[in-house]
Coordinates of C-alpha atoms and ligand atoms in Angstrom, one line a residue:
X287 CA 85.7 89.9 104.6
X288 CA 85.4 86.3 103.4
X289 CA 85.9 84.0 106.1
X290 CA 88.7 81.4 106.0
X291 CA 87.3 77.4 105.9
X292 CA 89.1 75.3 108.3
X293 CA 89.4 71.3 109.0
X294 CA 91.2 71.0 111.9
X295 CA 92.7 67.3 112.2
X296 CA 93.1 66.3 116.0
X297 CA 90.6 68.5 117.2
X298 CA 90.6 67.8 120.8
X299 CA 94.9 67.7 120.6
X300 CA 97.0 70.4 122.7
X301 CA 97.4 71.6 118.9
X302 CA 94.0 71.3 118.1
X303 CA 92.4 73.4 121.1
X304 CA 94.6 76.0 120.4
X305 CA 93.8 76.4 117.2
X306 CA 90.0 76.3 118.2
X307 CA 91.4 79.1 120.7
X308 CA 92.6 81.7 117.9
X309 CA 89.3 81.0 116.3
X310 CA 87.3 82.1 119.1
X311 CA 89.3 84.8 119.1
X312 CA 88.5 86.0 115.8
X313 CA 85.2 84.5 114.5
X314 CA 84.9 86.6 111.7
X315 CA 87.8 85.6 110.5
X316 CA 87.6 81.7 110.0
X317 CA 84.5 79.3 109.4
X318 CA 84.9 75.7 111.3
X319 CA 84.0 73.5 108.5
X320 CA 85.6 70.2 109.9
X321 CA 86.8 68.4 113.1
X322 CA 87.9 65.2 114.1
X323 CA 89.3 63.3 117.1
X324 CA 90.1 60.1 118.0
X325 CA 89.0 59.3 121.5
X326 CA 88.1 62.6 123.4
X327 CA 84.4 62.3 122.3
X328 CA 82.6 64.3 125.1
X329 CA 85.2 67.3 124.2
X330 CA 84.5 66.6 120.2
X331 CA 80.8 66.8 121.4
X332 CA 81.6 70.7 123.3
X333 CA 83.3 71.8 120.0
X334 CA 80.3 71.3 117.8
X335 CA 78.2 73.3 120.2
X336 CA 80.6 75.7 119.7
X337 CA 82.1 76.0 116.3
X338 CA 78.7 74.1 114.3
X339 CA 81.3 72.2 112.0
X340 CA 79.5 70.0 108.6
X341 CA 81.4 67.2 109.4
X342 CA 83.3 65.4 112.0
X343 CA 85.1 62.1 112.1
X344 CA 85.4 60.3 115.5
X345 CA 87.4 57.1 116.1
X346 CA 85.1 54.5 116.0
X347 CA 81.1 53.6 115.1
X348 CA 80.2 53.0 118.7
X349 CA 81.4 56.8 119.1
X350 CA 80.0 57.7 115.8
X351 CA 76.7 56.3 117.3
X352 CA 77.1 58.1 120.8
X353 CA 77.1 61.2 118.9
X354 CA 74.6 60.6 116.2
X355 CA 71.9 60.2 119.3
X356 CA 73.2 63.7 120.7
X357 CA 72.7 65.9 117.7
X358 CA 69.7 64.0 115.9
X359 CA 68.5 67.3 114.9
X360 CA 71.6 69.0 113.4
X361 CA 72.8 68.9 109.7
X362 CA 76.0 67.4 110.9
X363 CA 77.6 64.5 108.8
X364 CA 79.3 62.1 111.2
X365 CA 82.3 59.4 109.8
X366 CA 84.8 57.7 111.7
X367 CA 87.8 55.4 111.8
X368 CA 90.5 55.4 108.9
X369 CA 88.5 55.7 106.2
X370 CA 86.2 58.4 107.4
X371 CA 89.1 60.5 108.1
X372 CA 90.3 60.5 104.4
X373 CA 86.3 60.9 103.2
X374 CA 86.3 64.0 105.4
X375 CA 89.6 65.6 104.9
X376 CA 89.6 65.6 101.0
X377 CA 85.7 66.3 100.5
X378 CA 85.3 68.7 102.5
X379 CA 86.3 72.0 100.6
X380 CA 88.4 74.2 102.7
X381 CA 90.9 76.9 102.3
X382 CA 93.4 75.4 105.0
X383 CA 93.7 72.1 106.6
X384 CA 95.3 72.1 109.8
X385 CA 97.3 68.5 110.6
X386 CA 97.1 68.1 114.3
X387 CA 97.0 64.4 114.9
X388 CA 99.7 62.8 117.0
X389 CA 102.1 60.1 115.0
X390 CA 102.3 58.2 111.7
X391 CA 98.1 58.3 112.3
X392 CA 98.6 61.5 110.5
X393 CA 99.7 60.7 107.4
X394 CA 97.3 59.4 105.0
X395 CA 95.1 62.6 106.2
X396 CA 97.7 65.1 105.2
X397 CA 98.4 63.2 102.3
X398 CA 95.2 63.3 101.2
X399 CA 94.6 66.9 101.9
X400 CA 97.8 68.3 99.9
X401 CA 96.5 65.6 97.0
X402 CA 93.7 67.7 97.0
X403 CA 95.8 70.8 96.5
X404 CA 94.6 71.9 100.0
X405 CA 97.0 74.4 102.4
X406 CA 98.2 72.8 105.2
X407 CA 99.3 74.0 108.4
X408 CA 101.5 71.1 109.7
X409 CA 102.1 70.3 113.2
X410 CA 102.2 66.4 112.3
X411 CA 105.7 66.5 112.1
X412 CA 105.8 62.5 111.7
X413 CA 104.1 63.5 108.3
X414 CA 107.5 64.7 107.4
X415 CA 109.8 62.4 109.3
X416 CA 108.2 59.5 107.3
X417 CA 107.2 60.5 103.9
X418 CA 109.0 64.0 103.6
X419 CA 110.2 63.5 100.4
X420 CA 106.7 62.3 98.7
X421 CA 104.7 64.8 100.6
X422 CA 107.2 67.6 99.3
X423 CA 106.6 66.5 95.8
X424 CA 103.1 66.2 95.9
X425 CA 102.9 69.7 97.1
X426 CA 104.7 71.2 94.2
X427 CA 102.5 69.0 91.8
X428 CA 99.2 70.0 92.9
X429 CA 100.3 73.5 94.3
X430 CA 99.6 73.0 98.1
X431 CA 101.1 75.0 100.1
X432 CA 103.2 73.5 103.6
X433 CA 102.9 76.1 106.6
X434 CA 104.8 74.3 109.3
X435 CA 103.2 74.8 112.6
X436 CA 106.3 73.5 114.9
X437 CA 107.7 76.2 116.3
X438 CA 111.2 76.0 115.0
X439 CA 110.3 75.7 111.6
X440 CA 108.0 78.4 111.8
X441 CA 110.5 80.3 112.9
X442 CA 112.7 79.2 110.6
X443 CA 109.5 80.1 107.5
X444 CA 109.6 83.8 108.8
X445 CA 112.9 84.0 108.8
X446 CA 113.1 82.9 105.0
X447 CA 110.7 85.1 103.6
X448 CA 112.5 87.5 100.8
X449 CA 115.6 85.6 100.4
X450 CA 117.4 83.1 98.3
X451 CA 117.7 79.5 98.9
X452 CA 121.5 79.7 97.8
X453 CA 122.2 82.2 100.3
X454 CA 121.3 79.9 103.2
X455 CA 124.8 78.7 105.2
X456 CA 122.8 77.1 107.7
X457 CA 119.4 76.3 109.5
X458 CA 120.0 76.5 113.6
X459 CA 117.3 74.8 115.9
X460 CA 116.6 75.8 118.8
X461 CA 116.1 72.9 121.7
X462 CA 115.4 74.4 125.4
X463 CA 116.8 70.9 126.1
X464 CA 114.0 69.3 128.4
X465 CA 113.4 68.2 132.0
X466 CA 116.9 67.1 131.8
X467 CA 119.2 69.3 130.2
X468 CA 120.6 70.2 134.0
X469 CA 120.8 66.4 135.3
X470 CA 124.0 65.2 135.2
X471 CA 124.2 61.1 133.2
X472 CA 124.7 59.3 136.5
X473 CA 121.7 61.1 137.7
X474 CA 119.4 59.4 134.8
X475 CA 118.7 56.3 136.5
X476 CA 116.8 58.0 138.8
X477 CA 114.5 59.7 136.2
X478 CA 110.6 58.7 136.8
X479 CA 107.7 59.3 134.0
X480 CA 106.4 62.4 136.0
X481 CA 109.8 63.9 135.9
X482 CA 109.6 63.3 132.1
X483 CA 106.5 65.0 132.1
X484 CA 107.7 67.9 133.6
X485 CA 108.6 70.2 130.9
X486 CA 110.3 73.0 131.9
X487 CA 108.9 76.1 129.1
X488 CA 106.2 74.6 126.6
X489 CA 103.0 72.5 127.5
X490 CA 102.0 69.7 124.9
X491 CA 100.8 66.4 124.0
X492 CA 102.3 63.4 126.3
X493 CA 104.1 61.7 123.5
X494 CA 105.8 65.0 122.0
X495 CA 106.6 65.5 125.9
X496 CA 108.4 62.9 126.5
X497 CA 110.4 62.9 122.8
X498 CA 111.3 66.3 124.2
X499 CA 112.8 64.8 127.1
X500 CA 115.0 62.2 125.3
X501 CA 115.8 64.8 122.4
X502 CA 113.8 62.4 120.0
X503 CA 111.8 65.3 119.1
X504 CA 114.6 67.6 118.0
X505 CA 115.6 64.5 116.2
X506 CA 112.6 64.4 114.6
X507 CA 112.6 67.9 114.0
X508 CA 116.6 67.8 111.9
X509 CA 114.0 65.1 109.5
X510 CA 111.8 67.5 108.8
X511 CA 113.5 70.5 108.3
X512 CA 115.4 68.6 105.7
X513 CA 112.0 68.3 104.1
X514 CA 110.5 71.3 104.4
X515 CA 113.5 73.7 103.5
X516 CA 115.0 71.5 101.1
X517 CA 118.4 71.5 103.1
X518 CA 121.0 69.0 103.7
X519 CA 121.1 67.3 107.2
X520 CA 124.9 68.5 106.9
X521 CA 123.4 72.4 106.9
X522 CA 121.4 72.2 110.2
X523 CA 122.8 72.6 113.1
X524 CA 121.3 71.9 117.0
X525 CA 121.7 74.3 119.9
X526 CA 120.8 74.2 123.3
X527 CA 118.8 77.5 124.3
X528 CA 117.1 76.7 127.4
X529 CA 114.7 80.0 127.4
X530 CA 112.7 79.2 124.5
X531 CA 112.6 82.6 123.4
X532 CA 114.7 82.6 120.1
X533 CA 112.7 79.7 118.3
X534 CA 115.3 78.8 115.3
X535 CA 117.5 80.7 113.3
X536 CA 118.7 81.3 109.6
X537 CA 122.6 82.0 109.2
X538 CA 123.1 83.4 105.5
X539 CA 126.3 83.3 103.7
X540 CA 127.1 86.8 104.6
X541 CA 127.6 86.0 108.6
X542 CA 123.8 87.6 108.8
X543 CA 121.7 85.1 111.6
X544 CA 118.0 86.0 111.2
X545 CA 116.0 84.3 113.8
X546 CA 112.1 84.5 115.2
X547 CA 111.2 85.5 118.7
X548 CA 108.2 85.1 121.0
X549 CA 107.0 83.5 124.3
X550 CA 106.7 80.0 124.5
X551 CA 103.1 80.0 123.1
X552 CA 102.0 77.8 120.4
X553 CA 99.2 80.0 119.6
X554 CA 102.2 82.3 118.0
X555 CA 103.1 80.2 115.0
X556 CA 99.7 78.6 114.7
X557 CA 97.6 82.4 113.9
X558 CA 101.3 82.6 111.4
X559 CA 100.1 79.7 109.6
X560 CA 96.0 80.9 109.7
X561 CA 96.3 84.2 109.1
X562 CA 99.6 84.1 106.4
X563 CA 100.6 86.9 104.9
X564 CA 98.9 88.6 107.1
X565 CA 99.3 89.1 111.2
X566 CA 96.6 88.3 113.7
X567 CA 96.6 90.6 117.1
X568 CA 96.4 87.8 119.5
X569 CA 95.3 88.4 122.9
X570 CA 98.3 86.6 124.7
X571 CA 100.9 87.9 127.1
X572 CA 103.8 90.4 125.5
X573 CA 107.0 89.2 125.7
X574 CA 108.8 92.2 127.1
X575 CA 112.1 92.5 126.0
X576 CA 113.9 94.7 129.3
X577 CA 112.3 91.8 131.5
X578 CA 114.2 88.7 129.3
X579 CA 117.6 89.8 131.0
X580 CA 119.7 87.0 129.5
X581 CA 119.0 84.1 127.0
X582 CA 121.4 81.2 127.0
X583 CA 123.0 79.0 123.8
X584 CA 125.0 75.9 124.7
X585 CA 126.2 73.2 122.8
X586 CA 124.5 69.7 123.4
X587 CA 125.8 67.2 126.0
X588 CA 125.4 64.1 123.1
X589 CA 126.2 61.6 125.7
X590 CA 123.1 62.5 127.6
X591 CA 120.7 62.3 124.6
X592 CA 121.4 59.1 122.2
X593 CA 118.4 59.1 121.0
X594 CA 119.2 63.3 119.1
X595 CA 122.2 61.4 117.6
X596 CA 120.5 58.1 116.3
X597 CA 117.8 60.7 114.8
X598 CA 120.5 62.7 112.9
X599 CA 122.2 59.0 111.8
X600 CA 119.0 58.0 110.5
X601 CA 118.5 61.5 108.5
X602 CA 121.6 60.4 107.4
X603 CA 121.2 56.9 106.0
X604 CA 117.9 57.9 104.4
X605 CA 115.6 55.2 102.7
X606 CA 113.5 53.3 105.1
X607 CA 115.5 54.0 108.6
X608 CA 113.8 57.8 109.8
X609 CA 110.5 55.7 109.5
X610 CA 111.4 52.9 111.3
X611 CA 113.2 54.7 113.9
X612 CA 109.8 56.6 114.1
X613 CA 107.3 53.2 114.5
X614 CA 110.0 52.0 117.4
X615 CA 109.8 55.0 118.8
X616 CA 106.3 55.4 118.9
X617 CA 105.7 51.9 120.1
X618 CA 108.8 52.6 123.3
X619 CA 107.3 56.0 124.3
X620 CA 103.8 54.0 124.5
X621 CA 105.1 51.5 126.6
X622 CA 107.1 54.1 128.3
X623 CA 103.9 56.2 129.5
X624 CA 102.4 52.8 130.7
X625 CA 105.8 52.4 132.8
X626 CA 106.5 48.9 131.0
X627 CA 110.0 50.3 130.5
X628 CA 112.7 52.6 132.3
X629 CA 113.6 56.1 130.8
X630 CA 117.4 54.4 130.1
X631 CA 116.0 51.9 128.0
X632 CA 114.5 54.3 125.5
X633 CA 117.6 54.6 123.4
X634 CA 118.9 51.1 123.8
X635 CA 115.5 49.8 122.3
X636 CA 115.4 51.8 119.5
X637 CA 119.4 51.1 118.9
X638 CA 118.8 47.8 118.5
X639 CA 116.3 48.2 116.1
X640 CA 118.2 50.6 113.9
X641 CA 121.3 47.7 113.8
X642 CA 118.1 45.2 113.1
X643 CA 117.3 47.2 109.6
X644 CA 120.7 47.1 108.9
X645 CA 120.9 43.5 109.0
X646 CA 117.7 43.0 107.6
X647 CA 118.9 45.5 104.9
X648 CA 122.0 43.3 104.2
X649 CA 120.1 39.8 104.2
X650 CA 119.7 37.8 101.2
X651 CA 116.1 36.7 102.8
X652 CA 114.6 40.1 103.0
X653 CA 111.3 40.4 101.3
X654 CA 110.6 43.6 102.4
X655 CA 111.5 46.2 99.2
X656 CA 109.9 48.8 101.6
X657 CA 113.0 48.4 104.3
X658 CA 115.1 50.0 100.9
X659 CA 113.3 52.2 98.8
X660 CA 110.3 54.3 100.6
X661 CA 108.2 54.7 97.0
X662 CA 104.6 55.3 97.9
X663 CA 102.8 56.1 101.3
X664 CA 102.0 52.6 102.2
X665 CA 105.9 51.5 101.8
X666 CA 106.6 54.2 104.4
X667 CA 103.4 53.2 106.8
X668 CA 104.7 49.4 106.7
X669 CA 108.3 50.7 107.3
X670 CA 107.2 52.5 110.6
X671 CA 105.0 49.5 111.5
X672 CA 108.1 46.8 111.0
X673 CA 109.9 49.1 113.2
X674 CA 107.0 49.5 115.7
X675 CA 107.0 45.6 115.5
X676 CA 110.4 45.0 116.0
X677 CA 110.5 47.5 119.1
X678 CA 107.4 46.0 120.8
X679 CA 109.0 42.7 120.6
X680 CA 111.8 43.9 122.3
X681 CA 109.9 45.7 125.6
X682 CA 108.1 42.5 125.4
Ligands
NAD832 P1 97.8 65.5 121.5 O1 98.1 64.1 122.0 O2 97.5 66.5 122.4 O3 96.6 65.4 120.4 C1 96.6 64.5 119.4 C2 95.3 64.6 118.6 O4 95.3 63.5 117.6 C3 94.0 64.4 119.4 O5 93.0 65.2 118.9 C4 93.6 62.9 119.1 O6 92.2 62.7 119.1 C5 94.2 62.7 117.7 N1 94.6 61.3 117.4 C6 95.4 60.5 118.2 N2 95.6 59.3 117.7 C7 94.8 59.3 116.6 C8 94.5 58.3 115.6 N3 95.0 57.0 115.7 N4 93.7 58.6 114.6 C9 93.2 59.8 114.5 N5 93.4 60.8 115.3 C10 94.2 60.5 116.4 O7 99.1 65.9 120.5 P2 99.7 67.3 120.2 O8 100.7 67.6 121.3 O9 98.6 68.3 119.9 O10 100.5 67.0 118.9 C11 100.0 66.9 117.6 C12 101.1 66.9 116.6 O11 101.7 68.2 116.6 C13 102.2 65.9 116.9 O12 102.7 65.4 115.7 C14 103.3 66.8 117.6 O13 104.6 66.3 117.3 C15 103.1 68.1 116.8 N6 103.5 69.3 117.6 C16 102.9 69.6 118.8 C17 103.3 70.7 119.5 C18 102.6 71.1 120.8 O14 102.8 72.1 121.4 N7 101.7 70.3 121.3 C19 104.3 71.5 119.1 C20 105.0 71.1 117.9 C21 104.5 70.0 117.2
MG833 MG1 109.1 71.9 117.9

């Protein structure tokens, strides 16, 4: 069997380490050609003992440096910052590039990698959220195929396969609602960073943990399913299913729902995306259907999530606004996790930015062409930073 080249973007990620986890599972499978990471050196360092990558890119040349001195003796090509990641994503020839970095830091990375007609398994969901629409269209030009990694839209990928486009009524995400989908609105004051932390059925990344918990992330989620499946925001519809079990669901024209099941486990739709067409038998706990007893579907309390419903207005208005809401809300959830704001204030930061574009949008003084028309991956990076500006003016 040939093996399968990887670069895996965000090496050292909750994504990342999984994905090094299937591989150890089956090394004869796939060949580790690439890694990078951005801070999490010492773990980068673990992962070359391990997997003997060709090239890695670390954050910095201080880091770069630091890890020169500890394998002197290897053939190992070391990069770093911005421009190192680009160097190795689209020289180093793979078979499947998998996008695991956290945020708009993504982009240019993926981008590159799908200029270079690479696969892509994406969990860089901010990839799509941004720049869908380009990234979608340089795809079909240079033949790159999108495997999305996030587990709804996996789901939602299975349950496509062998039928027609036209026949789809409607794409159904699943959200298990977070930490708070119990806690009653006058209760929400009280809500602290650890309980935001806490969440109840999947195990990820801090920022992605606490969009989960303000229902940014399904937000985020509508954007790019309207990307990936070519659907309009009006045809995708968000339900509460607090078991995680069912991940998304298809409902044709015919009153047929197709859906995808599993355990919570991210390792599920990443081996999907590895091993595609083909199925990979992961050592992981079975779900056992007897033992589920019942799954739950609810609709969602909106009044409890603001920030679900800004997502969806922003899918709506199109343009510049899913990028800026997604720079604001990188730069709140920052200053969330460093407790320089209050859970509440979440969604009234980012609202004010939103109404900011708007104005801006409407001024006779705007300079900015990239707050209307998102043309080029550098209009939809300076979008996200004028919202990530605007909202870190605000906290401050
Ligand atoms: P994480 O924080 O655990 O890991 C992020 C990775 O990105 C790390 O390897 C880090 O070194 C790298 N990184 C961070 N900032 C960077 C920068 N400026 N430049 C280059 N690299 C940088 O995040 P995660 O939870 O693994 O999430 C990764 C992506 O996958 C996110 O877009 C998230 O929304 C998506 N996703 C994650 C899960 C999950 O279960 N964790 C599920 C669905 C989608
Ligand atoms: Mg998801």
């Amino acid at each position: 069997m040939t093996k399968k080249r990887l670069t895996i973007l965000g090496s050292t990620g909750s994504i990342g380490t999984s994905t090094l986890d299937i591989v150890r599972q089956f090394p004869n499978h796939f060949d580790v050609c690439a890694l990078s990471c951005h801070s999490r050196v010492q773990q980068l360092a673990e992962q070359i003992r391990e997997f003997h990558p060709d090239i890695v890119c670390v954050g910095s040349e201080e880091q770069a440096d630091w890890l020169q001195k500890q394998f002197a003796a290897k053939d190992l090509t070391i990069v770093y910052g911005d421009e190192g990641l680009i160097q190795l994503t689209a020289e180093t020839k793979v078979d499947l590039v998998v996008a695991g970095i956290v945020g708009s830091a993504g982009l240019r990375s993926t981008y590159a990698a799908i200029e270079r007609g690479y696969d892509i398994a994406l969990a860089n969901k901010e990839t799509m959220v941004l720049s869908g629409e380009l990234m979608v269209t340089k795809a079909q030009e240079t033949g790159s195929t999108i495997f999305p990694v996030d587990s709804e839209h996996n789901a939602i990928f299975q349950s496509l396969v062998g039928h027609q486009q036209s026949d789809i009524e409607k794409i159904i995400l699943t959200a298990s609602g977070g930490p708070f989908r119990d806690t009653p609105l006058s209760q929400f004051h009280q809500i602290t960073l650890q309980d935001a932390l806490n969440h109840p059925n999947w195990n990820m990344g801090n920022k992605i943990t606490i969009d989960s918990a303000t229902m940014m992330n399904k937000g985020l989620e509508v954007i790019e399913a309207r990307w990936l499946f070519d659907i309009p925001v009006s045809q995708i519809e968000v339900v509460i299913h607090r078991e995680s079990i069912v991940h998304s669901l298809v409902e044709y024209t015919d009153g047929s729902f197709i859906a995808q099941l599993g355990l919570p486990d991210m390792r599920i739709p990443i081996a999907f995306c590895l091993a595609y067409p083909a199925r990979l038998p992961l050592r992981s706990e079975k779900m056992k259907m007897a033992e589920l007893g019942k799954l739950h579907f609810e609709p969602v309390v909106w009044e409890k999530f603001p920030c679900l419903e800004m997502a969806i207005s922003a899918a709506n208005l199109g343009g510049a606004a899913p990028a800026v809401l997604n720079g604001a809300n990188e730069a709140v959830v920052a200053a969330y996790l460093e407790e320089r704001i209050h859970f509440l204030e979440i969604a009234g930061i980012l609202k004010k930015v939103l109404e900011q574009l708007c104005l801006s949008q409407k001024s006779q003084e705007n300079h900015y062409p990239f707050l209307h028309h998102i043309q080029t991956i550098d209009d939809a990076l300076k979008a996200d930073n004028w919202g990530r500006l605007e909202a870190q003016s605000l906290i401050n």
